[in-house]
XYZ file of C-alpha atoms in Angstrom:
321
model
C 101.409 53.109 198.413
C 100.173 50.132 199.942
C 98.370 50.381 203.180
C 100.818 49.724 206.118
C 103.825 50.872 204.174
C 106.096 53.210 206.072
C 107.124 56.011 203.571
C 110.618 57.065 203.368
C 111.083 60.214 205.596
C 111.247 63.228 203.440
C 111.183 66.999 203.634
C 108.491 68.799 201.535
C 110.611 71.982 201.881
C 112.419 70.749 198.770
C 109.125 70.892 196.687
C 108.195 74.266 198.462
C 111.671 75.691 197.336
C 110.898 74.663 193.778
C 107.540 75.958 193.664
C 108.813 79.324 195.133
C 111.419 79.640 192.394
C 108.948 79.045 189.704
C 106.462 81.502 191.272
C 108.962 84.080 191.979
C 110.574 83.756 188.444
C 114.114 83.472 189.684
C 116.592 80.914 191.034
C 118.924 83.458 192.901
C 117.594 82.409 196.361
C 120.913 81.321 198.146
C 119.867 77.614 197.752
C 121.420 74.755 195.628
C 118.744 72.521 194.645
C 119.654 69.208 193.049
C 117.811 66.388 191.238
C 118.914 63.023 191.323
C 117.465 60.526 189.110
C 117.706 56.624 189.407
C 118.321 54.285 186.650
C 117.448 50.709 186.109
C 116.635 50.153 182.516
C 113.096 49.945 181.720
C 112.269 50.870 185.281
C 113.325 54.279 184.190
C 109.717 54.761 182.954
C 108.548 55.422 186.499
C 111.163 58.467 187.004
C 110.370 59.528 183.249
C 106.715 59.919 184.314
C 107.797 62.037 187.349
C 110.033 64.084 185.279
C 107.003 64.750 182.808
C 104.901 65.808 185.825
C 107.643 68.136 187.063
C 108.004 69.710 183.742
C 104.376 70.205 183.211
C 104.197 71.837 186.516
C 106.754 74.186 185.570
C 109.433 73.059 187.844
C 111.888 71.244 185.415
C 114.007 74.325 185.155
C 114.221 75.260 188.839
C 117.184 72.777 189.533
C 120.856 73.968 189.922
C 122.245 70.730 189.033
C 121.072 67.269 187.974
C 122.773 63.978 188.610
C 122.056 60.586 186.875
C 123.610 57.288 185.922
C 122.288 55.029 183.093
C 118.689 55.668 182.254
C 118.643 58.388 185.105
C 121.029 60.362 182.952
C 118.884 60.219 179.849
C 115.860 61.315 181.879
C 117.805 63.964 183.500
C 119.121 65.306 180.102
C 115.595 65.443 178.658
C 114.260 67.375 181.543
C 117.228 70.004 181.327
C 116.251 70.569 177.587
C 112.654 71.161 178.479
C 111.350 67.694 177.005
C 109.927 66.118 180.188
C 107.267 64.590 178.143
C 109.641 62.910 176.047
C 111.629 61.457 178.930
C 108.595 59.475 179.942
C 107.074 58.912 176.268
C 110.356 57.353 174.948
C 110.011 54.294 177.368
C 106.771 52.911 176.222
C 106.781 54.587 172.528
C 110.317 53.617 171.648
C 112.047 51.373 174.032
C 109.326 48.731 174.952
C 110.380 46.640 172.004
C 112.788 43.817 171.204
C 114.694 46.275 168.809
C 116.079 47.775 172.129
C 115.937 45.013 174.799
C 115.777 41.253 174.120
C 116.920 38.641 176.574
C 117.056 36.043 173.945
C 120.310 37.672 172.779
C 122.076 36.546 176.106
C 124.787 34.220 175.147
C 125.023 35.782 171.448
C 127.412 38.150 170.091
C 124.801 40.811 170.300
C 124.073 42.738 173.482
C 120.820 42.154 175.088
C 120.244 45.930 175.366
C 120.965 47.833 172.118
C 122.509 51.131 172.772
C 122.884 51.561 168.965
C 119.234 51.366 168.599
C 118.563 53.970 171.260
C 121.333 56.662 170.349
C 121.538 56.251 166.652
C 117.892 55.523 165.805
C 115.601 56.660 168.396
C 117.544 59.609 169.576
C 118.151 60.674 165.963
C 114.617 60.215 164.450
C 111.852 59.434 166.953
C 113.322 61.640 169.939
C 116.118 63.718 168.500
C 118.713 64.758 171.221
C 120.075 68.013 170.653
C 123.648 67.502 171.811
C 125.018 71.007 171.299
C 122.233 72.176 173.662
C 122.939 69.489 176.177
C 126.654 70.923 175.916
C 125.740 74.198 176.485
C 123.102 73.993 179.187
C 123.354 76.506 181.987
C 122.383 73.894 184.491
C 125.060 70.974 184.539
C 124.196 67.525 184.055
C 126.543 65.279 186.164
C 126.673 62.203 184.163
C 127.852 59.185 186.435
C 129.902 56.274 185.031
C 132.039 53.404 186.437
C 135.745 52.988 185.568
C 136.070 49.666 184.065
C 139.470 49.116 185.578
C 138.818 49.511 189.301
C 134.789 49.851 189.438
C 134.947 52.987 190.950
C 132.325 55.768 190.152
C 133.110 59.039 188.549
C 131.455 62.156 186.951
C 132.218 62.270 183.310
C 133.177 65.576 181.982
C 132.297 65.610 178.222
C 133.361 68.961 176.318
C 131.985 68.549 172.923
C 128.715 67.628 171.394
C 130.338 64.265 170.306
C 131.680 63.559 173.671
C 128.355 64.077 175.301
C 127.001 61.491 173.230
C 129.732 59.065 174.026
C 129.260 59.956 177.767
C 125.682 58.780 177.538
C 126.497 55.686 175.979
C 129.320 55.020 178.536
C 126.849 55.373 181.537
C 124.712 52.676 180.232
C 127.176 50.150 179.055
C 127.206 46.940 180.690
C 129.585 44.091 179.314
C 127.259 41.310 178.107
C 124.066 43.264 178.960
C 124.446 46.406 176.758
C 127.793 46.308 174.956
C 131.451 46.627 175.608
C 133.052 49.448 177.912
C 133.279 52.804 176.120
C 136.560 54.985 176.066
C 136.415 58.593 176.796
C 139.478 60.912 177.964
C 141.822 57.923 177.925
C 139.852 55.641 180.141
C 137.474 53.093 179.636
C 134.045 53.344 181.378
C 130.723 51.147 181.960
C 127.261 51.705 183.384
C 127.142 54.304 186.290
C 124.476 52.216 188.216
C 127.358 49.461 188.622
C 128.880 51.741 191.116
C 126.590 54.477 192.005
C 122.907 53.933 191.006
C 121.508 56.871 193.041
C 124.039 59.757 193.589
C 122.277 61.245 196.529
C 125.347 61.214 198.711
C 127.402 62.866 195.814
C 124.823 65.692 195.764
C 125.076 66.195 199.212
C 128.933 66.221 199.105
C 128.758 68.630 196.251
C 126.977 71.390 198.402
C 123.236 70.662 197.754
C 121.035 72.237 200.370
C 117.898 70.722 198.710
C 117.856 67.159 196.879
C 114.974 65.912 195.154
C 115.252 61.952 194.301
C 113.258 60.188 191.749
C 113.466 56.373 192.331
C 112.251 53.835 190.250
C 111.225 51.284 192.938
C 108.411 51.098 195.479
C 109.364 51.514 199.186
C 108.697 47.684 199.822
C 110.964 46.690 196.923
C 113.819 49.109 198.130
C 113.630 47.809 201.604
C 113.251 44.145 200.363
C 116.556 42.061 200.760
C 117.171 38.287 200.629
C 120.851 37.881 201.476
C 120.525 34.245 201.144
C 119.579 34.330 197.458
C 122.112 33.477 194.974
C 123.117 35.710 192.274
C 120.955 36.234 189.177
C 121.745 34.640 185.879
C 122.691 37.721 184.407
C 124.928 38.501 187.406
C 126.714 35.343 186.972
C 127.453 36.120 183.290
C 129.115 39.445 184.432
C 130.978 37.541 186.951
C 132.369 35.152 184.321
C 133.459 38.199 182.289
C 134.940 39.931 185.358
C 135.025 38.433 188.845
C 133.127 40.632 191.170
C 131.176 42.673 188.495
C 128.064 40.826 188.832
C 127.936 41.089 192.402
C 128.418 44.780 192.707
C 125.920 45.006 189.925
C 123.044 43.553 191.788
C 120.671 46.195 193.243
C 120.733 45.160 196.813
C 124.463 45.608 196.986
C 124.300 48.921 195.284
C 121.566 50.728 196.881
C 122.320 49.996 200.627
C 124.370 52.917 201.609
C 122.003 55.350 199.950
C 118.942 53.749 201.535
C 120.393 54.118 204.898
C 120.313 57.870 204.370
C 117.010 57.969 202.698
C 115.369 55.833 205.410
C 116.853 57.898 208.392
C 115.632 61.592 208.779
C 118.124 62.090 211.502
C 121.065 60.661 209.347
C 124.358 62.924 209.933
C 124.515 63.267 206.087
C 121.151 65.102 206.145
C 122.001 67.550 208.791
C 121.017 70.972 207.746
C 119.789 69.832 204.279
C 116.444 69.188 202.657
C 116.055 65.708 201.223
C 112.872 64.311 199.556
C 112.691 60.976 197.691
C 109.610 60.240 195.439
C 108.672 56.648 194.951
C 106.015 54.989 192.982
C 102.975 54.579 194.926
C 102.278 51.250 193.120
C 104.206 48.639 191.229
C 103.310 48.221 187.425
C 105.583 44.937 187.286
C 108.321 46.759 185.183
C 111.714 45.154 185.392
C 114.958 46.237 183.908
C 114.359 44.396 180.525
C 110.430 44.477 180.562
C 109.006 45.233 176.977
C 105.353 44.957 177.669
C 103.947 48.335 176.372
C 100.991 48.463 178.632
C 103.084 47.743 181.649
C 105.632 50.380 180.818
C 103.020 52.820 179.892
C 101.252 52.308 183.440
C 104.587 52.836 185.119
C 105.124 56.038 183.491
C 101.570 57.045 184.551
C 102.236 55.887 188.054
C 105.332 58.013 188.185
C 103.400 61.126 186.905
C 100.671 60.518 189.607
C 103.353 60.217 192.200
C 104.583 63.771 191.537
C 100.699 65.127 191.189
C 100.113 63.660 194.638
C 103.251 65.213 196.177
C 102.438 68.635 194.701
C 98.760 68.554 195.409
C 99.139 69.953 199.207
C 101.171 72.825 197.942
C 98.427 74.245 195.972
C 100.444 74.546 192.813
C 97.327 73.975 190.541
C 96.494 71.228 188.194
C 99.065 69.290 186.208
C 98.101 68.369 182.690
C 99.346 65.152 181.454
């Protein structure tokens, strides 16, 4: 973290509770520990690195529930299945390429981000996803998606292995950018990050006593806002498709209510709860569509080091990358 940067006020009791579970060999402690993973396209490399470190530290299986939208749902799924390493490596080994993300496709009939490549190629051959194991996981993965008709957020409830694959596609589908809306259970869905990029408030409402949040932006980036700036080009494209969609999809509009809670230790929503948000200490220059392998790799390493640093005071022992 840069000198002079005020960190988000967090509670290390979240990590202590996880370490206690690991060391005691059980999760029956009366707590409900939630993991919330942020999305953001290729920015997910930061959180992927964090998930990798949590898994290496023996903490990946210590959560009671995992929440994620878009890339956050994919990272959460990998961690639940014991593949924290894959949740990081998939970004620089498989996704940092034009087969996955190519801004030159904007305006063509092909989506800028190819979910077909991710789900039907990478997650079949390079990083196979055992959909049946995800379906049967004793720890629930709450996949957040946005209803295409009214842009409200919901947790999808897939029941079969096939529906789980559909749910992971739905939570990342942004018209124009990543393909059309996806139908599941009689309703059409788009990227969960459009309506709820960081389901922290949802985790608190659901009764979590401890919440660990993995964030893909540095603290200065989270707090930076420019209300006078016009919408980005991609946001204007979304607004042409559906008025208002581009505006709600921009990060500054979506993250504000959650940041209010994360940035205030005395916020009423946190009363009696333990909340810790981990953010990258430095910025590797990775954005939502970055395909520079070296930058994406560095982002994953920064995420890994972030968790190492957070765990170090707890004397958890070395974490091996």
